[in-house]
PDB file of C-alpha atoms in Angstrom:
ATOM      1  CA  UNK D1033     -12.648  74.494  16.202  1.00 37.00           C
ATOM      2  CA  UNK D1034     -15.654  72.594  15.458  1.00 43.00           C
ATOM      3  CA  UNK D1035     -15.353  68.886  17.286  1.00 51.00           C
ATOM      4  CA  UNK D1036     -14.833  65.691  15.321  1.00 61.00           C
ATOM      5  CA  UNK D1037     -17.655  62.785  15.306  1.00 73.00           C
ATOM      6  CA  UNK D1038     -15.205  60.631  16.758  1.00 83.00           C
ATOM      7  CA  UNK D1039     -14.575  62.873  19.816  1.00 87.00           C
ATOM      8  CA  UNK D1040     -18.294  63.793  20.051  1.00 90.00           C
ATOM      9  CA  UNK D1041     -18.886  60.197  20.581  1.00 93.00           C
ATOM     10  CA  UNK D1042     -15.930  59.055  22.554  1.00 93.00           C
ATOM     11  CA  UNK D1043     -17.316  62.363  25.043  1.00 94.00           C
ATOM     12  CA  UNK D1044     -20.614  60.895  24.865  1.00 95.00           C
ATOM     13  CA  UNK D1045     -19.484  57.924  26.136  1.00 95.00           C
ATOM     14  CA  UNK D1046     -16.803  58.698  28.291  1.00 93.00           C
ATOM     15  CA  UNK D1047     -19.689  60.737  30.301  1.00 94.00           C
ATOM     16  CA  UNK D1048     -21.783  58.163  29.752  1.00 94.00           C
ATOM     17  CA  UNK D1049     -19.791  55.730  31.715  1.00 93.00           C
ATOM     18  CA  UNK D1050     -18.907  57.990  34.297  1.00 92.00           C
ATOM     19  CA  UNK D1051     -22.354  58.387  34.921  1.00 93.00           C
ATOM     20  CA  UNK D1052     -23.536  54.836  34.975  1.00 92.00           C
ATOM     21  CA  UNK D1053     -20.617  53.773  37.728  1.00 89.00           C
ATOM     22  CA  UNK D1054     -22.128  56.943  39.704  1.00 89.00           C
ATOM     23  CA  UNK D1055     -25.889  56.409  39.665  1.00 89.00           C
ATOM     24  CA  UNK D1056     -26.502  53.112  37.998  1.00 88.00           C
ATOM     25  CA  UNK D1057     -27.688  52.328  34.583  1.00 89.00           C
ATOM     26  CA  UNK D1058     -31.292  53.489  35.357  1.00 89.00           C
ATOM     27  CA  UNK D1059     -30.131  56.712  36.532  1.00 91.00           C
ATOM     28  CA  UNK D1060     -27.864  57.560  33.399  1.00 91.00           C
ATOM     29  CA  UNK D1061     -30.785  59.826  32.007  1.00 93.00           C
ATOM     30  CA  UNK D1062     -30.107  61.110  28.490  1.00 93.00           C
ATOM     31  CA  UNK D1063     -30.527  64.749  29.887  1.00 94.00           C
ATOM     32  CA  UNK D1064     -27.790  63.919  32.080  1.00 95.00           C
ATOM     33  CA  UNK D1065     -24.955  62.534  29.596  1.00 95.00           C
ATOM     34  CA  UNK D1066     -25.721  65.182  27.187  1.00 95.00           C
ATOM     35  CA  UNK D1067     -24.899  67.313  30.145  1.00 94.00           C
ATOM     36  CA  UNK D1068     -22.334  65.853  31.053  1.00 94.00           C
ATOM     37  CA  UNK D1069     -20.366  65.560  27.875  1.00 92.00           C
ATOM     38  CA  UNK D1070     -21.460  69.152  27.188  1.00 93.00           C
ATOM     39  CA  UNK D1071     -23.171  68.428  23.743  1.00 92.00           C
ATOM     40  CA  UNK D1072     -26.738  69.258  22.147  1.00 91.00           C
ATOM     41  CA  UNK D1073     -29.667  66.634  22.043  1.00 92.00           C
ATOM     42  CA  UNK D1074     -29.294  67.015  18.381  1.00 93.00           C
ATOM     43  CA  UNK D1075     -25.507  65.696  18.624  1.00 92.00           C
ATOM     44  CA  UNK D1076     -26.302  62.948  20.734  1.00 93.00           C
ATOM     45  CA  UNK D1077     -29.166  61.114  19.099  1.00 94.00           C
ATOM     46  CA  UNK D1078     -26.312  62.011  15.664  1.00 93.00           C
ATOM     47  CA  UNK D1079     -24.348  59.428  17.737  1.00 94.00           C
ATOM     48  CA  UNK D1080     -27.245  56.802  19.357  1.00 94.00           C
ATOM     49  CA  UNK D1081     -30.513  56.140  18.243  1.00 94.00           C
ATOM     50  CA  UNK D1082     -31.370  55.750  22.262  1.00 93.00           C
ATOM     51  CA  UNK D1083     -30.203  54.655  25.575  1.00 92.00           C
ATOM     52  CA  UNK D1084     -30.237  50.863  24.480  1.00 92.00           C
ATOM     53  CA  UNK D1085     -27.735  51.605  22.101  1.00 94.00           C
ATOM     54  CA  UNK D1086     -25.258  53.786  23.973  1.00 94.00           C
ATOM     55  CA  UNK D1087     -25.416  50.992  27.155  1.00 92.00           C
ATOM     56  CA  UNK D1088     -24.335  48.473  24.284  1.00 93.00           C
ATOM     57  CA  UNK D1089     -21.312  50.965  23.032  1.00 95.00           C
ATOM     58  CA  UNK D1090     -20.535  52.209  27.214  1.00 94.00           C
ATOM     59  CA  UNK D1091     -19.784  48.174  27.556  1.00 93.00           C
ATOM     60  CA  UNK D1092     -18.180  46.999  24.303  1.00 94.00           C
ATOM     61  CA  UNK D1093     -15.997  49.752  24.680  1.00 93.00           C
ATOM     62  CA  UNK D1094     -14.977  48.958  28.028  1.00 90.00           C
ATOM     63  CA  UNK D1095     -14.695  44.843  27.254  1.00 92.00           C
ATOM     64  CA  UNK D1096     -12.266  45.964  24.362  1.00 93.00           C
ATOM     65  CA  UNK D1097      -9.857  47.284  26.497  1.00 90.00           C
ATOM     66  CA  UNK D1098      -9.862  44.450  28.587  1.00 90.00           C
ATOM     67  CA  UNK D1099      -9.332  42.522  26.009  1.00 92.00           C
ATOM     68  CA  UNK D1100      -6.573  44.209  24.552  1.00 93.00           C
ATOM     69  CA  UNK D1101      -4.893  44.562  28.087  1.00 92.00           C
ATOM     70  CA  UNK D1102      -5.127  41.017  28.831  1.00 93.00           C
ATOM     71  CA  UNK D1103      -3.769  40.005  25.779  1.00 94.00           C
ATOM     72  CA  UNK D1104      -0.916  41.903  25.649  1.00 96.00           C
ATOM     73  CA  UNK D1105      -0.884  40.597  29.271  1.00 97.00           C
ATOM     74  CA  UNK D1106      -0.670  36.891  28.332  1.00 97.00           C
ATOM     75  CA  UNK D1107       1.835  37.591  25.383  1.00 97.00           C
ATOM     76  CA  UNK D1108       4.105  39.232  27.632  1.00 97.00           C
ATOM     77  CA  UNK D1109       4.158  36.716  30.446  1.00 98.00           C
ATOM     78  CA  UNK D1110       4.833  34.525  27.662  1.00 97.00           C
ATOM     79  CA  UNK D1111       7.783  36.341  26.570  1.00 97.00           C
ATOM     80  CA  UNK D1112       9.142  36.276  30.052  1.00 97.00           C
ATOM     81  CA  UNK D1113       9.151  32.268  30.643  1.00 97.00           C
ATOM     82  CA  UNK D1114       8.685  28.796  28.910  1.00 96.00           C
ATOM     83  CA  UNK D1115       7.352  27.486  32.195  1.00 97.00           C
ATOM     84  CA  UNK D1116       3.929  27.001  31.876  1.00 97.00           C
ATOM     85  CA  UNK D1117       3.535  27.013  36.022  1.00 97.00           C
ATOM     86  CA  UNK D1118       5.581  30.806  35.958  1.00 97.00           C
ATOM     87  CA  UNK D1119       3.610  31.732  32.749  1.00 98.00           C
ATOM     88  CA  UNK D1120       0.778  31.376  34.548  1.00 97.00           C
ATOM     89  CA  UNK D1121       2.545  33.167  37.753  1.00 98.00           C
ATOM     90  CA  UNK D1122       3.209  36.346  35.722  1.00 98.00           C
ATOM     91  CA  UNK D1123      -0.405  36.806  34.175  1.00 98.00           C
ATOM     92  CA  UNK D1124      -1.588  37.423  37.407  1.00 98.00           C
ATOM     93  CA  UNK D1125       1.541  39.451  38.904  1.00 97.00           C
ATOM     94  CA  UNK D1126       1.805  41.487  35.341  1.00 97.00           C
ATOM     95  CA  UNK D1127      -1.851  41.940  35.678  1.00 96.00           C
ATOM     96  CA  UNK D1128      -0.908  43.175  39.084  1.00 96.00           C
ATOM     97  CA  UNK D1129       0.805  46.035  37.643  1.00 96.00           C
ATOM     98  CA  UNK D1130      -1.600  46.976  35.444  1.00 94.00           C
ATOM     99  CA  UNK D1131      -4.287  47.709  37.735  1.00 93.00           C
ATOM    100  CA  UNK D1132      -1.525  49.490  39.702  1.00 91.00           C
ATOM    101  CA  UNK D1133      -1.571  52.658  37.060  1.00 80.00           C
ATOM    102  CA  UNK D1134      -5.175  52.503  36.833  1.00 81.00           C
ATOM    103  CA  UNK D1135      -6.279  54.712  40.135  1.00 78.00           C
ATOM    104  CA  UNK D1136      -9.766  54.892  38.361  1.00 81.00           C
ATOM    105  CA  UNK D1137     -11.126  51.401  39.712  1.00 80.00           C
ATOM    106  CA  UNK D1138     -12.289  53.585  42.696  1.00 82.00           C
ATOM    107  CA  UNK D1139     -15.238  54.552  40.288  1.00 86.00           C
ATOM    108  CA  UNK D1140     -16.465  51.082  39.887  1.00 81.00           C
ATOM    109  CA  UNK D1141     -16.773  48.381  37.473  1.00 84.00           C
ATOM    110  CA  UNK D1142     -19.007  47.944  34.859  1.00 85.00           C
ATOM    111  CA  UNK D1143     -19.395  44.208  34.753  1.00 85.00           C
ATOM    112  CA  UNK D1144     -20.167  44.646  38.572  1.00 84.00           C
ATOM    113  CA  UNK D1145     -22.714  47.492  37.549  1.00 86.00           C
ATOM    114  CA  UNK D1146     -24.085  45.541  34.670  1.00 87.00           C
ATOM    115  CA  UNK D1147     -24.483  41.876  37.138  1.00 83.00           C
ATOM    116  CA  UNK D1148     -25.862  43.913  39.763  1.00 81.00           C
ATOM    117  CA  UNK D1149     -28.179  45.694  37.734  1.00 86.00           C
ATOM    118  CA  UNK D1150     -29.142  43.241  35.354  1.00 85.00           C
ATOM    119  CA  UNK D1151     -33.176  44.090  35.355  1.00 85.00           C
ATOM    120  CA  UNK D1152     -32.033  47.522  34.375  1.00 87.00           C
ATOM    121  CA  UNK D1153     -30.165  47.236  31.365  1.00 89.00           C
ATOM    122  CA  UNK D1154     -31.102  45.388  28.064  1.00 87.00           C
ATOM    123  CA  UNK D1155     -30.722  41.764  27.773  1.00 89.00           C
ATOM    124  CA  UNK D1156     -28.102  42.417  25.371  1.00 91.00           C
ATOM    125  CA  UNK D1157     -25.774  44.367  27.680  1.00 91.00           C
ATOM    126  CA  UNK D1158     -26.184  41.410  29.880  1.00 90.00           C
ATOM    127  CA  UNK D1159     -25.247  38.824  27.774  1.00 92.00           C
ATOM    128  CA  UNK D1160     -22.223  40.919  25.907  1.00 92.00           C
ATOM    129  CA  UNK D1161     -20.728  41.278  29.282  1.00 90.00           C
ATOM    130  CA  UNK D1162     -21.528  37.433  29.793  1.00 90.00           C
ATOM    131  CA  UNK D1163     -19.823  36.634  27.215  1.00 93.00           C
ATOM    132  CA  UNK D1164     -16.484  38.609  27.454  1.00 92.00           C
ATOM    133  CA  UNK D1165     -16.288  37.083  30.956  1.00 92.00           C
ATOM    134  CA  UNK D1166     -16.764  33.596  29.516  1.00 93.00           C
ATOM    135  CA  UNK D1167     -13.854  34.626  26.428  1.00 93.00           C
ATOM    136  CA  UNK D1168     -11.583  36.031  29.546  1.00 93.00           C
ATOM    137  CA  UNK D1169     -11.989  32.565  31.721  1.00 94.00           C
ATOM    138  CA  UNK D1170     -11.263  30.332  28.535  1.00 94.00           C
ATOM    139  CA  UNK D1171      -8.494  32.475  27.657  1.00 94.00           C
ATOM    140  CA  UNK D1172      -7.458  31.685  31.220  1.00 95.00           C
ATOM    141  CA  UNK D1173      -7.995  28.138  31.156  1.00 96.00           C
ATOM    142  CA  UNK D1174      -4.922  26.804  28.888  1.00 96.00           C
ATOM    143  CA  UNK D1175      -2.560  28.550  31.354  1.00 97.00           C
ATOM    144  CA  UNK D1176      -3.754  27.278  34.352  1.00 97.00           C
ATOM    145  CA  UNK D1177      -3.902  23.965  33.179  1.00 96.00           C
ATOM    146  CA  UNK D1178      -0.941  23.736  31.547  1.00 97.00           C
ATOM    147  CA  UNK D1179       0.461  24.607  35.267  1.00 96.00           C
ATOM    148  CA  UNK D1180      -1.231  22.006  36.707  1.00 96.00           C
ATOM    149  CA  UNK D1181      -0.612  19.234  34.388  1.00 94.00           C
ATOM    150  CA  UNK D1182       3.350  20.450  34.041  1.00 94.00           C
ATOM    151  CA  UNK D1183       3.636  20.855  38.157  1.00 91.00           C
ATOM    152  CA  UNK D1184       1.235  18.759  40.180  1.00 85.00           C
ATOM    153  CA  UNK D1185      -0.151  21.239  42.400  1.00 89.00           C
ATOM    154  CA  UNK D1186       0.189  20.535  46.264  1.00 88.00           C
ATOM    155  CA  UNK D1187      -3.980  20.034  46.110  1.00 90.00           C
ATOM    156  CA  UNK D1188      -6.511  19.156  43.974  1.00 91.00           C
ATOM    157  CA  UNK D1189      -7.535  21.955  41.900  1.00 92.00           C
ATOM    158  CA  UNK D1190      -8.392  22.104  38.140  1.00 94.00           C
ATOM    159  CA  UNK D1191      -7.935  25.224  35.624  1.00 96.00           C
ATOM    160  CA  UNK D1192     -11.494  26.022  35.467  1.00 95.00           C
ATOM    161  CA  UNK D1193     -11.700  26.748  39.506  1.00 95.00           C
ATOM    162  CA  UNK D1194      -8.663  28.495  38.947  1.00 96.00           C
ATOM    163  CA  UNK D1195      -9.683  30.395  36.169  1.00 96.00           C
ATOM    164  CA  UNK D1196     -12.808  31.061  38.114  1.00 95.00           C
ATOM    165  CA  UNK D1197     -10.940  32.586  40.755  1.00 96.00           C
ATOM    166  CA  UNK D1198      -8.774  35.052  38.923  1.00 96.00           C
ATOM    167  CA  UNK D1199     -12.652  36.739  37.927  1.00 94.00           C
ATOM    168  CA  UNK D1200     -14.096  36.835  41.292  1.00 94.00           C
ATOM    169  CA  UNK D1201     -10.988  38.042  42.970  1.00 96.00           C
ATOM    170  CA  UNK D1202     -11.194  41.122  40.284  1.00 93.00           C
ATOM    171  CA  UNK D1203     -14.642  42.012  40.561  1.00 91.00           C
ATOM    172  CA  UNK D1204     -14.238  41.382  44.597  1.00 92.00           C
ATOM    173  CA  UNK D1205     -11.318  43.537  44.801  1.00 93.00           C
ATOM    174  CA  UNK D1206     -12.462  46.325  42.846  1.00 91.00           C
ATOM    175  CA  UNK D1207     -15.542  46.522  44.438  1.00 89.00           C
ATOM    176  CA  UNK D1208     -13.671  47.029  47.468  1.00 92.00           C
ATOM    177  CA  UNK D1209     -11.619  49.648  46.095  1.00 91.00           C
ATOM    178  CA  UNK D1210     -15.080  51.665  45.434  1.00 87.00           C
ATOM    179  CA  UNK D1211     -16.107  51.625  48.580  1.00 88.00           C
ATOM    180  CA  UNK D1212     -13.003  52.295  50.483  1.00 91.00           C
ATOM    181  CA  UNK D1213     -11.924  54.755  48.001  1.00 90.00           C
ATOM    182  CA  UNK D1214      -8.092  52.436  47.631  1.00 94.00           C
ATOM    183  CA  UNK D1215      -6.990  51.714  44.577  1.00 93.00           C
ATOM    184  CA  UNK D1216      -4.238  49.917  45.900  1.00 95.00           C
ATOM    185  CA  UNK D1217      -6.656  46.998  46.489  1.00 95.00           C
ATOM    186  CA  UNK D1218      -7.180  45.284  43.213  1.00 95.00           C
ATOM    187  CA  UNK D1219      -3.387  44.854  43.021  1.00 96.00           C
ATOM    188  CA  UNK D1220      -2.798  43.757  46.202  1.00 97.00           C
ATOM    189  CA  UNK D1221      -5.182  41.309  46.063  1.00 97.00           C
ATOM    190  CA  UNK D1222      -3.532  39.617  42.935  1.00 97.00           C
ATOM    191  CA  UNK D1223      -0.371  39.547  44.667  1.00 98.00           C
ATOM    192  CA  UNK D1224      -2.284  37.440  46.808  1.00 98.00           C
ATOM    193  CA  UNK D1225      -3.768  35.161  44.676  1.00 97.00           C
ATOM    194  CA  UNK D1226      -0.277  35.061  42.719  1.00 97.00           C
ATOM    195  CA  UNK D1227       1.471  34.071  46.276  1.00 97.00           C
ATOM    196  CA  UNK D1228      -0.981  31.432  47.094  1.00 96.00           C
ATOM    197  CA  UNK D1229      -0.868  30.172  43.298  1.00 96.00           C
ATOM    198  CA  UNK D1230       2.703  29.917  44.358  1.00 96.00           C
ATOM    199  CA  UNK D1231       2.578  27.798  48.012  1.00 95.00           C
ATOM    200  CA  UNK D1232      -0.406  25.507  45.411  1.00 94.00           C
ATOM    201  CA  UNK D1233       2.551  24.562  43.311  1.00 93.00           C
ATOM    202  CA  UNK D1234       5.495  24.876  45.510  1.00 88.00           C
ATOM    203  CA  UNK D1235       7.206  28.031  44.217  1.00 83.00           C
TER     204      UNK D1235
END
């Protein structure tokens, strides 16, 4: 059966990515994605007018699944408490999980890729993925301070450090995981975070 234009370009991109975590942006040639999604020249310039394009659909993609995991994230930890200080808690451990039943952070991160890389890509790559991790820290923010101002916190913190934290500790820990091929990592290390989040406020 002939394949459909939306699993052409989902392939394209899901080789795409792979590639980019591999060999870095620069060495994502075209010849090589249309390899490795197994597709014509023809079918991939159907999909993307040129690299610049597909770098901008590789990391939307991937920022709007973060997006949709973290919300659902932050609704459920919601659902599980009216305590803004254990709200806050179970974001991190609930994000936990999640990373948990994602093995795939051994391959990398593309916000890591994209920081580290930034002469390579186009300006607009850099400042999409800029952006989503300025939406994900004030997304963040409300939670942590809500803690803080509803449980005075052993020492003096505010939500933006906070906030702050919860993205480095990600990007750290994942970056980790790469290189020591352990995708237990990321999770472990928001258990961390989530325990001393927990001695901060006296839980």
């Amino acid at each position: 059966m002939p394949r459909s234009g939306t699993a052409t370009r989902q392939n394209i991109l899901d080789a795409a990515q792979a590639i980019i975590l591999q060999r870095g942006f620069a060495g994502a040639s075209i010849d090589r994605i249309i390899t490795g999604a197994g597709i014509t020249k023809g079918a991939f310039f159907h999909h993307f007018p040129n690299k610049a394009a597909l770098a901008e659909a590789v990391i939307s993609r991937f920022i709007d699944a973060e997006a949709a995991l973290f919300k659902d994230i932050c609704i459920r930890a919601e659902r599980l408490s009216d305590d803004p200080v254990q709200q806050a808690l179970n974001i991190i451990g609930l994000y936990a999980d999640a990373l948990d039943n994602h093995p795939e952070v051994v391959e990398g991160c593309l916000y890591a890729s994209v920081a580290l890389q930034r002469s390579e890509y186009p300006d607009e790559v850099s400042k999409i993925a800029a952006d989503s991790i300025d939406q994900t820290t004030a997304q963040l923010r409300p939670y942590f301070d809500a803690a803080i101002r509803a449980a005075a916190p052993r020492k003096k913190i505010n939500a933006d450090d906070l906030a702050d934290m919860f993205i480095s500790v990600g990007e750290g820990a994942i970056i980790s995981a790469a290189y020591r091929k352990d995708p237990s990592i990321p999770g472990r290390q928001f258990r961390t975070l989530k325990a001393q989040l927990e001695l901060l406020f006296g839980r």
